[in-house]
Structure formats: structure tokens, C-alpha cells
Amino acid sequence: MAQQANIGELVSMLDSPVLSVRDDVTAVFKENLNSDRGPMLVNTLVDYYLETSSQPVLHILTTLQEPHDKHLLDKMNDCVGRAASRLPALSLLGHVIRLQPPWKHKLSQAPLLPSLLKCLKVDTDVIVLTTGVLVLITMLPMIPQSGKQHLHDFFDIFGRLSSWCLKKPGHVTEIYLVHLHASVYALFHRLYGMYPCNFVSFLRSHYSMKENLDTFEEVVRPMMEHVRIHPELVTGSKDHELDPRRWKRLETHDVVIECAKISLDPTEASYEDGDSVSPQVSAHFPHRAADVAASPYVDTQNSCGSATSTPYSSSRLTLLNTPGQPPQTLSPPSTRLLAEPPQATLWSPSMVCGMTTPPTSPGNVPPDLSHPYSKVFGTTGGKGTPLGTPATSPPPAPLCHPDDYVHPSVLQATATPPRKEERTDSARPCLHRQHHLPNDRGLEELPGSKGSVTLSDLPGFLGDLASEEDSVEKDKEEAAISKELSEITTADAELLVPRGGFDSPFYRDSLPGCPRKTHSAASVAHGTSVNPEPLNSSLDKLGPDAPKQAFTPIDLPCGGTSESPAGNRERQASLETNILTPSPCKIPPQRGVGLGSGQPPPYEHLFEVALPKTAHHFVGKKTKELLKKAKGNAEEDHAPSTSPVEILDRLIQQGADAHSKELNRLSLPSKSVDWTHFGGSPPSDEIRTLRNQLLLLHNQLLYERFKRQQHALRNRRLLRRVTRAAALEEHNAAMKDQLKLQEKDIQTWKVSLQKEQARNSQLQEQRDAMVTQLHSQIRQLQHDREEFYNQSQELQTKLEDCRNMIAELRLELKKANSKVCHTELLLSQVSQKLSNSESVQQQMEFLNRQLLVLGEVNELYLEQLQNKHSDTTEEVEMMKAAYRKELEKNRSHVLQQNQRLDTSQKRILELESHLAKKDHLLLEQKKYLEDVKLQARGQLQAAESRYEAQKRISQVFELEILDLYGRLEKDSLLKKLEEENAEAAEAAEERLACCKDGCSDSVTGRWETTTGEPATSIPTTVGSLPSSKSFLGRKARELFRNKSESQCDEDSVTISSLSETLKTEPGQDPGAEGKAPPSLDRPHPSPPTPDSVGQLHIMDYNETHHEHS
Amino acid sequence: MTEDSQRNFRSVYYEKVGFRGVEEKKSLEILLKDDRLDIEKLCTFSQRFPLPSMYRALVWKVLLGILPPHHESHAQVMLYRKEQYCDVLHALKVVRCVTEATPQVEVYLHMYQLESGKLPRSPSFPLEPEDEVFLAIAKAVEEMVEDSVDCYWIIRCFVNQLNNKYRESLPQLPKAFEQYLNLEDSRLLSHLKTCSALSKLPYDLWFKRCFAGCLPESSLQRVWDKVVSGSCKILVFVAVEILLTFKIKVMALNSAEKITKFLENIPQDSSDAIVSKAIDLWHKHCGTPVHSA
């Protein structure tokens, strides 16, 4: 609680008048906010602000950092919920939002938004509604994506409020409704700009209902006249509008500008990228100009335009008479010059705006004063091109024309003021201000006194109100303006040049706008018919003042003061008008750029030179505005629709007018005038309405300021683009230069190429000549060659013939040779045959002789044979019979033999089968035998193992027995020794040693030792008996006798020798070997080594025994 | 095959549903019905399947050569064996090597010593390591076999088989153990190596005594089925399986002494599972024996 109280104190200290205290407390709060994350502090601050609306608290709240935004929004949500605190909460919200805090994106999710919407839907207080709507409009471009959820809420609100504007429920005052209407109008623009498809479909559905038709006709339709068809209506769709992707790449100010783009309302619209269509431009021209004049509250830039309040009448006149002018004033050497003047007249605001504010028009400048200048310009105009380039010279000329008509002598004077007046202005700006105030006021007063406030007077009032509300800012602006003015004057010399540079683009710009002329002319004509009287009257009345103002500033203050003593508050507007009056065509653009970018004049000039396009745009816009305004003013009464903003403007103007009037009237007599004089209503009520109005105006102002900031943002970005484009152009120029250089290069190269080509052709010719020469040579040589070839051909054929001949001859030779050979052969054959035949003849003779001999012999034998033929036949028959018998016998024998063979074969078969059976049997037998053998072997093995076991058993037994024996003998020997102690020691010793050997052997060794040395064990057993009979005993005795003196070590040798003797004489001691055979038969006699060890041990024992005994 | 026709036609499915050993008994009976028993077939059978306990003693006796393959001579050979047993026992009694008070296993030991000719002269002669092995095995067999003659003979022949048939292969087992442990779980092996416990594992207990005293007899006899039928490699897998089963505990122990001590006294409750897994492992690594000599 203490802390709470502390905070309360601190909060109240925030408003302390001491600046240092305030700063300290603010710092403390910021620190607290940084360290503390709780909502308490924020809540306190908000409460305090709602109570007192103190500025430091507001400052703290609007700069809250991230973690506190939630508390702040929650708190504001609370406050908006409560009717009492709704209005201050909304205005706080507006303040916060306009600063675009980094957490603005959270607004769409915050509960505050729905509650705000709800409030807008249900609340009936116009002030709250207006404030809320403005806040909502400000907020919308920051949270475009949230449209999805709340779109219909927005539309509902729009529907509700638009119907409100018409129906005026309850006791709402008209004045409030104007504000509300303006804000609804802004909401319309925002919604249409951001969600055209959805919005149009809403309008369609909402106003198709009959009960809403009136509202549509009265409220919505006029609004629609101020917007263009949104391109999204053609290309987009409902869903596409709500697509977050569409909004993602647009920043807040982008959205604002987007919305402004589709507006046709001069106060709302913005033209950039040159996308506005020329007819439209022309249509707006006069209207815009008038608008500028009428609404100085926008900013100085616009207020510049207001300066053009001068010669409306004159301009009108000029317009009417322009066709005839050019020949008079100018003797144009070129068509271009001819074309330019009318354009110049067209746009020049001095002529257009003169109608609205006649008083300060330079057109009223007295002829005498302007004479010198007119002379100068007249000469220049007559010469046609006195100032150098024709592009720069025209500006003065066209300006002259309009005025020229009105006051022929002043023709050039109107053109000169720009320069001259600037100088004078800059020299004494303060003075100017002062003395102009009354002028303007005076002008305004006149219509006011008549009882009706003209539109032209509104800006003055508005400006007053604005200056009242934030005088600080105004003061600043003022300071800036004055500063700039001084700069302009100092840079006067330079200014001349930039102006020329500036002018040229300007005129270029106006060229395409030719058609405008007719439009404006028409509109102006229209306008003239409407309100010629006030203008004329004002002109007439105020005419004398104007010259003083322009050219004799010192005199003016007196006049001014005399006319309007309480001009303090109008100072602003008048100042501006004053500054700008002289040459609206030249200064406004400069000024606008200068103020917008905050650049000093020298830079400006560069800027304009570098960026003709923007300047051109700007100027275009400017002129458009002016024209539009003029037109709007002119046609005010019967224009189909008037922007609600304008109505508001007018209202304000009116209010200001009335206010000032009253003030003027009352200030001098006494300040304590009864307030009831003003409105007739009780003061408290009056004050309240005024306050509310003030509040509403403030809201409006803040909203407009927000828009301006967005525009400034936008401008900055565009400027960046522009500079970039300029850089690119520079680059292009550089590239062009390079290109030129390269073209030059190319030229030189081309020349050299030609040279080379000529040389080349020469060479070519030379070469051709050479070639033809060589060709002829070649032809000759070929001819020669052919001749030689023919010759060789002939020779060749000859050679061939010779060869053929030779071949034929050779063939003949061969034939002849063969013939010779053949004949030789035949000859030899014949000779041989001859010899053969001779020998055959000889043989034949011999054979014939033999034949004769044999024939004789044959005859002899034949005789013999006939003698012996009778006795041979019997013998043959006998022999045949014998043969036959013998054959039969043999046949039977064969039969017999066959039979025998058969039987034997059968027998063999039988026997073979037998044999097989036997074999099989044998195999079985063998198998069985094998089986049995195996079985038997198994049994045998078992038996053998049993036998083995038995053997082991018996061995164990033997061992046991031997052991027992050993013990027994030892006992008995010991006894004997004792007995025979007295007897012959030597013998006893010998025997003892011998016995000991045996005994100890048997005792110490295991089974193996005993079996391995049967010979030693036997003598021990025998030795124990009467030993003289035993062979061993004897042998041992002998041995011991022989070696009684020998060393003990040798005993082992003797023993082994002993055993050997035993083996060699087995039969000699059968008794002694009774037990030995099994051991001798043992397959593995154990090695003697353990024995010897044992004996060694025994010997030791013996020796010790010796020594004892 | 006549054997197949006699067998239960469901036998194929028994194994599929996990009933092992249902058909083994029958096939073993068929095998035992043969006159002149086929030792090789019995070996293969006993390696492939667990032996039914009612035939275990018989099969062992046949495989160890205590009984010949012929049924006819069984009675006579058994008589011989019994007589031999009685004789040896008597002899020992005579030499007063054993008395009535001597425990049975020591009696067996003395009998074995007598038969192998190594009977110490005095009963106080200190026991040699091989005698210790014998005593351990004897203790295990005594639990398995009731008849003391059979018991003695099985012990005797089992020890003889270890000493003769496996003389070469037993020292190789530690190496094989390392190899298979590496295949099964190399991390465990490396742990043992880092603890330098690999050389200090109870190889004597495992391979010389064939786990006698390490595993309970009920599971031990299944291992010994394989040993008796001619495969000593099963010992390696039992050892590997013991390590795998107690892997977590072994991994937790860091000193060789502790590991050895733990392995010498492993818990008995999981022995059956160990043996089953070891046999599976053995089959996995050495393949199911078909007809190995």
C-alpha cells in the first residue's frame, strides 16, 4: 500500500511545474517499468491519465515497451467497457496507436479490438463514436490481416454510422454530425481501399434492403462519387483480399497510400507514379487550386496555394481573351513559343484563384508602380528571346498575358512581382506578416459583415483554430518558414538559375495538358456566372490596398492596423497568403519540395534538375489542385456532391469566421461580455458543445496528422527511389558516353579496315597475274608431257610385239626337241624288239626238239599202261567198304561222347550251385564266428580286466605281506643283534650289513622296488635263516670279505652284480627261488635307480650303526 | 524303413509344437533292441537327443565299454565286473586301506588307485590333483547311479576316457572357449581381458572335472551324455553359456579374483536353462551331429 501511495505521489509530481522534477519522475517511472513486469504501475498511470489527461503520463504510456503492452491493452479494454471512461480511453488509444508502437501487430489479437468494435456498434455518443471511428481507421492499416475475423463488424459499424448520419437519432447536434460524417467518410475510404470486393458486396447486400435505401441515396452514394473503381474489383476476389500474403508486403503507410489512391476527393487522394489520367487531372485543376486556397490547415505547402487568392477575375478575363492575346504581347519567332503562352495562362493560379479572394491580387497592382518592370519585360517579350534559351524565357511572358488584358500597362508587372517581392519579403518578413494580416482580415470581414461567410473565408478560420490548438507546432512551422525565406533571399542570385531550370520542366509538363485549357476555361466560365458580384465587389473595394501590400510594405502596417486591429490570430493565414501571392506559379513548387524534404534551396535546385519527373508531377498535382479547387468553389452550389471533409472544413471555417467576427466586435469594448450574446444558449451548455467540438476537431487533426506522417514516410521512400533512378540515369549517360567513344573507335577501325582492304585487293591482283602466268607454264609442260607419253606408248607396243615373237620361237623349239626325243625312243624300242624276237626264235627251236623227245616217251608209256589195267578195281571196293564201316563206328562213338558231355555239364552246374551255397554258408559262418569272437573278446576283456585286477590285488597283497615280513625281520634282527653283541664283531657286522640291506630294501621301497630286486630281497629272507648253506649267503660273505675295507659307495655295484649272477644260475638255488619266478617273469621290471637311492640311505644308516657299535 | 513305420506318425508335429524327447525314447528302445548294439548309432543318438534317464545307465555303460555290444554276454560280463569290484574291495579291506567307515567315494578312489597301481602305502598320503578330479567326478556319479558296482565302473571308465581319449583335446578347450566367447559376445571377452581374468577362469573345474561340483547332477548328466558319447566340446559351450547368462554380474565385477570366485560358485537355479541353451549353442556352432566317430 505504501508503494501505491508512493506511486500516486510520484504520478502527481509528474505534473509539477518544475521541469527538472518532471524529468526525474519520468525517469523513475521508466526505470520502474523496466524492472517491474506487473500491471499495477501501468494501471495507475492509465487511471491517472484518464482523470487528468496529463501530458507527461501520456508520453510515458505511449512509449511503453513490450511486456507492458498487454497490461495497457487490458486496462484500456476495461476503460472502454465502462461508459464513463470510454472517451478518454479511446483518445488514449488513439494517441498510442498513432505512434505506431512496435507491438502494434498484437492489437489484432487483443480483446480491446472486439470491445472497441462493440462500443462502436452500441454507443450512442457521437463524440465517442467519432473518436472510435477515427481510432479504428488509424488502426486498420496496421492490422490488415485481422480483417478476416472482424470484417463484418467493420461493415456493420459503417452501416450503423452511415444511417446515423441521416437519421440523427436522439438529441445529437448537427455540428457533431458533421464530424461524424467526416469520420464515416474516412472509414468508407479506408474500407473501400482495403477490402473493395468484400465491401462492395456488403454495400450491395446491405443497401438492397428497402429501409436502408434512403441512407444509401443520401449518405453512401455521395461518398461513392469520390472514389474511383478499385482495380481489385476487377482482378481480385473476396478471398484474395483477405489473404495475409497480400498484406504481408505492405507497410502501414503503403496501405494508407493505397487507400488514398483510389480516392477522387482532393483532400484524401494522392497521385503518384503518374497514374492519374489527364482528363481527370484537367477536371480537377480549378477545384484543387481553390481547395488549396480554402484549406490552409492542411499544411504550409497547401497554404502556399492559398496565396493564389489573387486575381481570379483577371485570370478569368484572360481566359476569355487569350485567343487574341498572343499576337499582341509576343512576337513569337517559333511555334513553340506560340503554343506555350496559353498553357501558362491555364495553370497559373493567380488568374484562377483571384476570384475567390480578390483583395490581394497582384492584378490590382497599380499601373504606375509596375511600369518599370513592365517595360523590362515588354522589351523582352518583344524581342522574343532576350533571356537566352527560349525555354527559360517564356515563364514571364505567359504570366503577363492575363493581366495584360485587364490592365494593359500592368501586363509585365504581374510577371515581375515574383522576384521583386521575394526580395522585399525576405528583407522584412515580420513586417509583411503584420501588414498583411489586416489585409486578409479585411477581405474576410467584408463578406462576414454582409451576414454570410463565403467559402473563401473558411481557411482563415480553420487556420486560426488549428493554430490555437497546437500553437507550438504552428510556431515551429512559422519559424521554419521564416528561416527558409531568409535562405531564399540570401541565395537570391542563385535562385535565378534554378528557377529557369525549374521552369523548363514545368512547361514541358504543361504541354501534354493542352486539352485542359478548354476544360478549365469552361469551368471558369461557369464559375464566373455564379459569383461574380462578391468577387467584383471585393476587388473594387480592396483594390487600393493591394499595391501597398506588395510594393510599399512600410505603409501597410498602418492601414492594416487601422482596418483590423485584432489581427493577431489571422497572422498565420495572412502571412502565408502574403508570401505566396507574388508568384504562385514559381514558389509553390519550390516551397513544397523544400518543406517536404527539408532541404536548403541549393540542393533543391539540384534535386529539381536531377528529377524533372517528380517535379513535373508535383507541379502537375499542384496545378490540378488549384484548378480543382477553383472549379469546386465555382460550382459549389450545384455540384452533385460535396466531400464531407469539405463540409467539415467549411463548418470550421465558418465557426472560425464567426468566432473572429465576434471577437473583433467585442474585444475592443470589453472582454467581460455576456456570453449569451454569442449563441443565445446558456454558457455552460455552449462551453460544453464547444469543448466537445474542440475535442472532435482535435481528433480529426490528430488523424490528419497521422495521415501526413504516413505520407511523409511514403515520400521518403519515393525520394529514395527517385535518387536511385537518377543514379541509373547518370549511369546511362555515362554508358552513352562510352558508347560514343566506342563508336569513334569503330570509325577509326573502319577507316583502317578500308585501307587494309585496298592493299589486300592490290595484292590479290598481283597474285592473280602470277597465277595466270604459272597456269600457262603448266599447260605447256603438260603438252610436252603428253607427247612424251605417246612416244613411250609406241615403244611399248613395239616391245610387246618382240616379246611375242620370242615366245613363239621358243615354243617351236620345244616342239622340235620333243620330236627328236620321241624318235630316239622309238628307235631304241625297235632295236630291243629285234633282239627279243631273235632269242624267241632260238627258244622255239629248242622247244620243238624237246616236244619231239617227249612225244616218243609218251608213246612208250601208253604201251606200258595198257598192259597193267585189270587188277586195281577189287582192291578199291574192298577199301571202300572198310572205310564205310569205319565211318559208322566213328559216328556212334561221337554220339556216345555227346551224351557224356551233357551229363557232365549238368553235374557241373549242380556242383556250382552247391559251391555257392557253401560259400554263403561259409560267409555266414564267418560272420557268426566274428560275432562270437567279438562276444568272446568282450567277455575276455572283462575277464582280462578282472584278471588284471586280481593281479593288482595280489600285488597289493604281496606288498602287504612283504611289508609285514620286513617289520618282522627287523624286530627279530634287532633282538639277535642284542644277543650276539658279545660275539665276533666282524662277522656280525658283515651279516648285519647284509641283512640290513635286504630289510631296508623291502621296507622302504614301494611295491616296484621289491619286485624289481628279487635277488636282494631273497638273501634277506634266506640270510635270516642259517646263512652258511645258502649260495647267496656265501657269495655275499665272500664279497663282503673281499671288500670289507672298500668304500660303502661301491655296494650298489656289488648288488647289481649279484643279481646278474643270480640270473645266470637260476637252477642252483631252487629253494631260494620259490617265490622269485613270478617277479622275474614280470613284464616290466622296474628300474634300479630307486634302489640305489635306498641303498645309499641304508649305507648311511650302516655307517652310523658302525660308529655306534 | 521299418523303423519309421513303427514310429508315431505325429512325431513330426511334436517337434514343431516344442515337445522334444517324446519320440526319442521309442527310437532309443528300437536301437537298444538290436542284438549286437550299434555303438556308433548310440553315440549319434546320445549327441543329438537327451537320453531318457531310465536308459542312461545302460547306454553309458555300453558307450564306455563296460558292457559289450552283445546282449548275450551282458549278464556274464556284468558278473565279471561285479566280481572284480568285490575282489578289489575285499583286497582293500584286507590291507586295511579302507574300513567300513571310509566314505564311498574314497573307497572308489582307492579301488581306482589299486587298479591303476598307484595305491599309496599309507592312507595319509596327500591327495594328488588327479585324485581330486576323481573324487569330484565320483561324487557326481554317485548321485546319478544307485548301484555301487555300476557306479564304480562308470566312474572308472569315465575317468579313463578323460585321461586317454581326451588327453589331447582337453588342453585345447580354453582356446576354443575364448574363440566362441568372442563370437557370441566380444564385449564380455574384452571385459575379461581388461580384468586379465581370462587366464584365471576356473578351467580346471570346467574342463578337467567336466563341471562336476559346479552344476547340479540333474543338469550335469545331460552334459555328460555328450561327453560320454565322444564330444568334449560341449564343455566349452556350457562355459560360454554360463558367462553369457551371468554376463551382467560378471561385467559388474572388475577383478579377476572376484570373477573366478563367482564363477566357481554360480547359482544353481538356472543351470537347467544354461545347459539347454549351451546344447543349442553347441548345435548351432558345430552342427547337429549326424554320424561322427
PDB file of C-alpha atoms in Angstrom, chain A residues 125-203:
ATOM      1  CA  ASP A 125     -22.497   9.306 -28.013  1.00  0.00           C
ATOM      2  CA  VAL A 126     -21.374  10.973 -31.179  1.00  0.00           C
ATOM      3  CA  ILE A 127     -18.098  12.132 -29.730  1.00  0.00           C
ATOM      4  CA  VAL A 128     -17.211   8.668 -28.622  1.00  0.00           C
ATOM      5  CA  LEU A 129     -18.289   7.286 -31.954  1.00  0.00           C
ATOM      6  CA  THR A 130     -16.297   9.799 -33.921  1.00  0.00           C
ATOM      7  CA  THR A 131     -13.220   9.253 -31.801  1.00  0.00           C
ATOM      8  CA  GLY A 132     -13.663   5.491 -32.003  1.00  0.00           C
ATOM      9  CA  VAL A 133     -14.106   5.504 -35.738  1.00  0.00           C
ATOM     10  CA  LEU A 134     -11.015   7.616 -36.197  1.00  0.00           C
ATOM     11  CA  VAL A 135      -9.060   5.268 -33.955  1.00  0.00           C
ATOM     12  CA  LEU A 136     -10.372   2.338 -35.913  1.00  0.00           C
ATOM     13  CA  ILE A 137      -9.439   3.945 -39.215  1.00  0.00           C
ATOM     14  CA  THR A 138      -5.983   4.640 -37.916  1.00  0.00           C
ATOM     15  CA  MET A 139      -5.691   1.121 -36.666  1.00  0.00           C
ATOM     16  CA  LEU A 140      -6.939  -0.637 -39.773  1.00  0.00           C
ATOM     17  CA  PRO A 141      -3.838  -0.294 -41.959  1.00  0.00           C
ATOM     18  CA  MET A 142      -1.723  -1.566 -39.057  1.00  0.00           C
ATOM     19  CA  ILE A 143      -3.682  -4.785 -38.731  1.00  0.00           C
ATOM     20  CA  PRO A 144      -4.915  -5.502 -42.228  1.00  0.00           C
ATOM     21  CA  GLN A 145      -4.850  -9.244 -41.695  1.00  0.00           C
ATOM     22  CA  SER A 146      -7.300  -9.156 -38.836  1.00  0.00           C
ATOM     23  CA  GLY A 147      -9.921  -8.090 -41.333  1.00  0.00           C
ATOM     24  CA  LYS A 148     -10.876 -11.681 -41.701  1.00  0.00           C
ATOM     25  CA  GLN A 149     -12.482 -12.004 -38.287  1.00  0.00           C
ATOM     26  CA  HIS A 150     -13.792  -8.500 -37.905  1.00  0.00           C
ATOM     27  CA  LEU A 151     -14.621  -7.576 -41.456  1.00  0.00           C
ATOM     28  CA  HIS A 152     -18.312  -7.810 -40.894  1.00  0.00           C
ATOM     29  CA  ASP A 153     -18.035  -5.829 -37.684  1.00  0.00           C
ATOM     30  CA  PHE A 154     -16.369  -3.065 -39.631  1.00  0.00           C
ATOM     31  CA  PHE A 155     -19.075  -3.172 -42.219  1.00  0.00           C
ATOM     32  CA  ASP A 156     -21.799  -3.200 -39.598  1.00  0.00           C
ATOM     33  CA  ILE A 157     -20.269  -0.218 -37.935  1.00  0.00           C
ATOM     34  CA  PHE A 158     -20.117   1.541 -41.243  1.00  0.00           C
ATOM     35  CA  GLY A 159     -23.743   0.714 -41.910  1.00  0.00           C
ATOM     36  CA  ARG A 160     -24.825   1.859 -38.490  1.00  0.00           C
ATOM     37  CA  LEU A 161     -22.947   5.080 -38.504  1.00  0.00           C
ATOM     38  CA  SER A 162     -23.893   5.972 -42.058  1.00  0.00           C
ATOM     39  CA  SER A 163     -27.517   5.538 -41.165  1.00  0.00           C
ATOM     40  CA  TRP A 164     -26.862   7.678 -38.088  1.00  0.00           C
ATOM     41  CA  CYS A 165     -25.645  10.466 -40.227  1.00  0.00           C
ATOM     42  CA  LEU A 166     -29.014  10.562 -41.855  1.00  0.00           C
ATOM     43  CA  LYS A 167     -31.416   9.694 -39.144  1.00  0.00           C
ATOM     44  CA  LYS A 168     -29.829  11.730 -36.386  1.00  0.00           C
ATOM     45  CA  PRO A 169     -31.236   9.773 -33.511  1.00  0.00           C
ATOM     46  CA  GLY A 170     -31.763  11.481 -30.215  1.00  0.00           C
ATOM     47  CA  HIS A 171     -30.625  14.933 -29.488  1.00  0.00           C
ATOM     48  CA  VAL A 172     -27.434  14.947 -31.412  1.00  0.00           C
ATOM     49  CA  THR A 173     -26.415  18.309 -32.565  1.00  0.00           C
ATOM     50  CA  GLU A 174     -25.862  18.932 -36.227  1.00  0.00           C
ATOM     51  CA  ILE A 175     -22.351  20.086 -35.673  1.00  0.00           C
ATOM     52  CA  TYR A 176     -21.361  16.769 -34.212  1.00  0.00           C
ATOM     53  CA  LEU A 177     -22.946  15.019 -37.078  1.00  0.00           C
ATOM     54  CA  VAL A 178     -20.719  16.843 -39.480  1.00  0.00           C
ATOM     55  CA  HIS A 179     -17.738  15.439 -37.643  1.00  0.00           C
ATOM     56  CA  LEU A 180     -19.249  12.034 -37.564  1.00  0.00           C
ATOM     57  CA  HIS A 181     -19.997  12.279 -41.229  1.00  0.00           C
ATOM     58  CA  ALA A 182     -16.416  13.155 -41.968  1.00  0.00           C
ATOM     59  CA  SER A 183     -15.133  10.232 -39.989  1.00  0.00           C
ATOM     60  CA  VAL A 184     -17.624   7.869 -41.591  1.00  0.00           C
ATOM     61  CA  TYR A 185     -16.433   9.185 -44.913  1.00  0.00           C
ATOM     62  CA  ALA A 186     -12.874   8.354 -43.919  1.00  0.00           C
ATOM     63  CA  LEU A 187     -13.978   4.928 -42.804  1.00  0.00           C
ATOM     64  CA  PHE A 188     -15.676   4.463 -46.163  1.00  0.00           C
ATOM     65  CA  HIS A 189     -12.472   5.310 -47.914  1.00  0.00           C
ATOM     66  CA  ARG A 190     -10.433   3.008 -45.757  1.00  0.00           C
ATOM     67  CA  LEU A 191     -12.759   0.054 -46.116  1.00  0.00           C
ATOM     68  CA  TYR A 192     -13.201   0.564 -49.818  1.00  0.00           C
ATOM     69  CA  GLY A 193      -9.485   0.946 -50.260  1.00  0.00           C
ATOM     70  CA  MET A 194      -8.562  -2.111 -48.256  1.00  0.00           C
ATOM     71  CA  TYR A 195     -11.322  -4.596 -48.916  1.00  0.00           C
ATOM     72  CA  PRO A 196     -13.079  -3.437 -52.068  1.00  0.00           C
ATOM     73  CA  CYS A 197     -14.690  -6.700 -53.062  1.00  0.00           C
ATOM     74  CA  ASN A 198     -16.000  -7.516 -49.631  1.00  0.00           C
ATOM     75  CA  PHE A 199     -17.058  -4.001 -49.034  1.00  0.00           C
ATOM     76  CA  VAL A 200     -18.880  -3.672 -52.302  1.00  0.00           C
ATOM     77  CA  SER A 201     -20.649  -6.933 -51.709  1.00  0.00           C
ATOM     78  CA  PHE A 202     -21.596  -5.676 -48.256  1.00  0.00           C
ATOM     79  CA  LEU A 203     -22.908  -2.462 -49.717  1.00  0.00           C
TER      80      LEU A 203
END
